[in-house]
Amino acid sequence: MIQHRIATSIKKIETINDSIHFFNERKKEESEGLANLISTYMQQCTAEEDQDGIDSLIRYLYWYTDFKAIEISEVTGIDNRAISKRAGDLIFSASCSRCQSQFANRRSSRTDQGSSLCPACINADILDSHKVFLEDWIDSTWATHKNPRMDQGTYAAYLHSAHWKKTRQIALQAAQYKCQACSTKEEILDVHHNSYDRLGHEEPSDLIVLCRACHAKVHNK
């Protein structure tokens, strides 16, 4: 009978409402008990001048519970605007979306999801960006002589490295600061690569000091 089904449904709703009331009362009691425990903990930390202990509590509440920042502020008495900062960063294991390697990721706030790339991939992107920048400023005529494994951006970056600057200075000193083709000392001098096979650990025979005019002639051959 439909009347019986209606009555049964009403009884179920009443039972659910009773349960909701019961659990709301239990939640209220537990919340009050928790607030008292946190208050006692805060008082102990304050008395002992233990700021690390307070920060540890905030860190736990912020990162490992469903407490909203405003709720953490209410139970601890800490300014809501300082909660995220005092909670510190969350360090967690993550998988790089590019190379799939595992790395220690970092979140600075609940809205920050951390990086999708590992530090190695991030650094590779930074270096690639730097190479692209340098390519606009480096003469590309070297390309006909380069090591085929060395792209232009990498070579451009190498020319700005401390190692190359030292290697270049040694070559200039060995040539007595004069062009090894025409012997001029009056022109700007370049250190030209005869070979790129040992790039990064050049031997003296791999390099020659040339003035700009002689250097241009070498590249125009």
Short mmCIF file of C-alpha atoms in Angstrom, two decimals:
data_model
loop_
_atom_site.label_atom_id
_atom_site.label_comp_id
_atom_site.label_asym_id
_atom_site.label_seq_id
_atom_site.Cartn_x
_atom_site.Cartn_y
_atom_site.Cartn_z
CA MET A 1 0.00 0.00 0.00
CA ILE A 2 1.29 3.45 -0.85
CA GLN A 3 0.15 4.81 2.52
CA HIS A 4 2.47 2.33 4.26
CA ARG A 5 5.37 3.34 2.05
CA ILE A 6 4.76 7.01 2.86
CA ALA A 7 4.74 6.32 6.57
CA THR A 8 7.94 4.23 6.30
CA SER A 9 9.71 6.99 4.36
CA ILE A 10 8.70 9.55 7.00
CA LYS A 11 10.09 7.30 9.78
CA LYS A 12 13.40 6.95 7.92
CA ILE A 13 13.70 10.72 7.55
CA GLU A 14 12.96 11.19 11.26
CA THR A 15 15.61 8.60 12.13
CA ILE A 16 18.14 10.35 9.88
CA ASN A 17 17.30 13.70 11.47
CA ASP A 18 17.82 12.19 14.91
CA SER A 19 21.20 10.85 13.76
CA ILE A 20 22.17 14.23 12.33
CA HIS A 21 21.23 15.90 15.60
CA PHE A 22 23.23 13.31 17.57
CA PHE A 23 26.36 13.70 15.41
CA ASN A 24 26.07 17.48 15.42
CA GLU A 25 26.07 17.36 19.23
CA ARG A 26 29.04 14.98 19.19
CA LYS A 27 30.85 17.24 16.72
CA LYS A 28 30.21 20.23 18.96
CA GLU A 29 31.58 18.38 22.00
CA GLU A 30 34.66 17.17 20.13
CA SER A 31 35.28 20.65 18.68
CA GLU A 32 35.12 22.19 22.15
CA GLY A 33 37.46 19.50 23.49
CA LEU A 34 39.88 20.05 20.60
CA ALA A 35 39.81 23.82 21.13
CA ASN A 36 40.68 23.28 24.81
CA LEU A 37 43.56 20.93 23.91
CA ILE A 38 44.94 23.40 21.37
CA SER A 39 44.59 26.25 23.87
CA THR A 40 46.54 24.24 26.48
CA TYR A 41 49.23 23.38 23.90
CA MET A 42 49.52 27.03 22.84
CA GLN A 43 49.83 28.16 26.47
CA GLN A 44 52.61 25.62 27.11
CA CYS A 45 54.50 26.69 23.98
CA THR A 46 54.09 30.36 24.87
CA ALA A 47 55.29 29.78 28.44
CA GLU A 48 58.34 27.91 27.14
CA GLU A 49 58.88 30.46 24.33
CA ASP A 50 58.62 27.57 21.91
CA GLN A 51 57.72 29.22 18.60
CA ASP A 52 58.78 26.12 16.69
CA GLY A 53 56.15 24.14 18.59
CA ILE A 54 53.45 26.63 17.62
CA ASP A 55 54.59 26.61 13.99
CA SER A 56 54.55 22.81 14.04
CA LEU A 57 50.92 22.84 15.17
CA ILE A 58 49.96 25.35 12.50
CA ARG A 59 51.83 23.32 9.89
CA TYR A 60 49.92 20.18 10.86
CA LEU A 61 46.52 21.89 10.92
CA TYR A 62 47.15 23.70 7.63
CA TRP A 63 48.57 20.85 5.56
CA TYR A 64 47.13 17.68 7.08
CA THR A 65 43.57 18.57 8.13
CA ASP A 66 40.48 20.09 6.51
CA PHE A 67 40.63 23.14 8.80
CA LYS A 68 40.23 26.37 6.86
CA ALA A 69 42.82 29.07 7.51
CA ILE A 70 40.21 31.18 9.31
CA GLU A 71 39.38 28.22 11.58
CA ILE A 72 43.07 27.69 12.36
CA SER A 73 43.26 31.38 13.21
CA GLU A 74 40.27 31.08 15.57
CA VAL A 75 41.64 28.10 17.55
CA THR A 76 45.24 29.35 17.72
CA GLY A 77 44.79 33.11 17.94
CA ILE A 78 47.27 33.56 15.07
CA ASP A 79 46.45 36.23 12.48
CA ASN A 80 44.71 34.58 9.54
CA ARG A 81 47.04 36.38 7.11
CA ALA A 82 50.09 34.75 8.73
CA ILE A 83 48.81 31.16 8.76
CA SER A 84 50.18 30.15 5.35
CA LYS A 85 53.60 31.69 6.01
CA ARG A 86 53.94 30.07 9.44
CA ALA A 87 52.83 26.71 8.09
CA GLY A 88 55.83 26.76 5.74
CA ASP A 89 56.12 24.77 2.51
CA LEU A 90 54.79 21.27 2.02
CA ILE A 91 57.41 18.87 0.62
CA PHE A 92 56.05 15.81 -1.17
CA SER A 93 57.13 13.19 -3.67
CA ALA A 94 56.02 13.80 -7.26
CA SER A 95 56.59 12.40 -10.73
CA CYS A 96 57.95 14.71 -13.45
CA SER A 97 55.40 15.11 -16.24
CA ARG A 98 58.20 15.14 -18.84
CA CYS A 99 60.83 12.58 -17.83
CA GLN A 100 58.71 10.67 -15.26
CA SER A 101 61.49 10.77 -12.66
CA GLN A 102 60.58 11.08 -8.97
CA PHE A 103 61.56 14.31 -7.25
CA ALA A 104 60.89 16.30 -4.08
CA ASN A 105 58.16 18.77 -5.00
CA ARG A 106 57.12 21.83 -3.03
CA ARG A 107 53.85 23.68 -2.35
CA SER A 108 53.91 27.12 -0.73
CA SER A 109 50.15 27.30 -0.15
CA ARG A 110 47.03 25.20 -0.56
CA THR A 111 46.30 26.88 -3.88
CA ASP A 112 49.83 26.17 -5.13
CA GLN A 113 49.97 22.74 -6.79
CA GLY A 114 53.75 22.70 -7.06
CA SER A 115 55.82 22.16 -10.19
CA SER A 116 54.92 19.60 -12.83
CA LEU A 117 58.59 19.37 -13.86
CA CYS A 118 61.59 18.08 -11.91
CA PRO A 119 64.56 20.43 -11.22
CA ALA A 120 66.61 18.82 -14.01
CA CYS A 121 63.93 19.55 -16.63
CA ILE A 122 63.39 23.07 -15.27
CA ASN A 123 67.14 23.77 -15.48
CA ALA A 124 67.24 22.36 -19.01
CA ASP A 125 64.46 24.78 -20.02
CA ILE A 126 66.34 27.68 -18.43
CA LEU A 127 69.52 26.76 -20.32
CA ASP A 128 67.61 26.38 -23.59
CA SER A 129 66.05 29.80 -23.07
CA HIS A 130 69.51 31.27 -22.44
CA LYS A 131 70.82 29.64 -25.60
CA VAL A 132 68.01 31.15 -27.67
CA PHE A 133 68.82 34.56 -26.23
CA LEU A 134 72.52 34.24 -27.04
CA GLU A 135 71.90 33.05 -30.59
CA ASP A 136 70.61 36.52 -31.43
CA TRP A 137 73.93 38.05 -30.33
CA ILE A 138 76.52 35.55 -31.54
CA ASP A 139 77.87 35.47 -35.09
CA SER A 140 76.59 32.28 -36.72
CA THR A 141 79.35 32.03 -39.35
CA TRP A 142 81.14 29.52 -37.09
CA ALA A 143 78.47 26.99 -38.03
CA THR A 144 80.33 25.76 -41.15
CA HIS A 145 83.24 24.68 -38.94
CA LYS A 146 81.45 23.48 -35.82
CA ASN A 147 81.29 20.05 -34.26
CA PRO A 148 78.05 18.61 -35.72
CA ARG A 149 77.03 17.49 -32.23
CA MET A 150 77.18 21.07 -30.92
CA ASP A 151 74.12 23.22 -31.58
CA GLN A 152 74.50 26.98 -32.00
CA GLY A 153 72.90 27.85 -28.67
CA THR A 154 75.20 25.54 -26.72
CA TYR A 155 78.24 26.99 -28.47
CA ALA A 156 77.02 30.52 -27.80
CA ALA A 157 76.59 29.71 -24.12
CA TYR A 158 80.08 28.16 -24.05
CA LEU A 159 81.63 31.39 -25.38
CA HIS A 160 80.27 33.14 -22.28
CA SER A 161 81.61 30.56 -19.84
CA ALA A 162 84.46 31.18 -17.39
CA HIS A 163 86.33 28.19 -18.87
CA TRP A 164 86.34 29.66 -22.39
CA LYS A 165 87.38 33.11 -21.15
CA LYS A 166 90.38 31.54 -19.42
CA THR A 167 91.21 29.39 -22.48
CA ARG A 168 90.93 32.45 -24.73
CA GLN A 169 93.26 34.47 -22.49
CA ILE A 170 95.89 31.71 -22.57
CA ALA A 171 95.71 31.63 -26.41
CA LEU A 172 96.14 35.42 -26.62
CA GLN A 173 99.14 35.33 -24.29
CA ALA A 174 100.74 32.51 -26.30
CA ALA A 175 100.30 34.57 -29.50
CA GLN A 176 101.78 37.62 -27.74
CA TYR A 177 98.57 39.52 -28.44
CA LYS A 178 99.07 39.68 -32.21
CA CYS A 179 97.32 38.15 -35.20
CA GLN A 180 98.95 34.83 -36.08
CA ALA A 181 98.14 35.41 -39.76
CA CYS A 182 99.26 39.00 -40.41
CA SER A 183 101.07 39.79 -37.11
CA THR A 184 99.09 42.97 -36.46
CA LYS A 185 98.68 44.15 -32.89
CA GLU A 186 96.57 47.15 -33.77
CA GLU A 187 93.28 45.38 -34.46
CA ILE A 188 90.71 43.63 -32.28
CA LEU A 189 91.77 40.03 -31.87
CA ASP A 190 89.56 36.92 -31.95
CA VAL A 191 90.44 33.40 -30.88
CA HIS A 192 89.26 31.14 -33.69
CA HIS A 193 88.61 27.39 -33.41
CA ASN A 194 90.50 25.36 -36.00
CA SER A 195 88.68 22.32 -34.67
CA TYR A 196 85.60 21.84 -32.50
CA ASP A 197 86.28 18.17 -31.75
CA ARG A 198 87.68 18.94 -28.28
CA LEU A 199 85.35 21.83 -27.44
CA GLY A 200 85.61 22.48 -23.72
CA HIS A 201 89.09 20.96 -23.43
CA GLU A 202 90.86 22.50 -26.42
CA GLU A 203 94.51 21.84 -27.22
CA PRO A 204 96.75 24.72 -28.42
CA SER A 205 96.58 23.43 -32.02
CA ASP A 206 92.78 23.73 -31.93
CA LEU A 207 93.00 27.52 -31.62
CA ILE A 208 94.45 30.40 -33.60
CA VAL A 209 94.47 34.13 -32.79
CA LEU A 210 93.25 36.27 -35.69
CA CYS A 211 92.42 39.91 -36.24
CA ARG A 212 88.89 40.62 -37.43
CA ALA A 213 89.96 40.98 -41.07
CA CYS A 214 91.86 37.68 -41.12
CA HIS A 215 89.11 36.02 -39.17
CA ALA A 216 86.57 37.09 -41.80
CA LYS A 217 88.79 35.66 -44.56
CA VAL A 218 88.89 32.28 -42.79
CA HIS A 219 85.09 32.13 -42.58
CA ASN A 220 84.64 33.27 -46.16
CA LYS A 221 86.73 30.42 -47.59
#
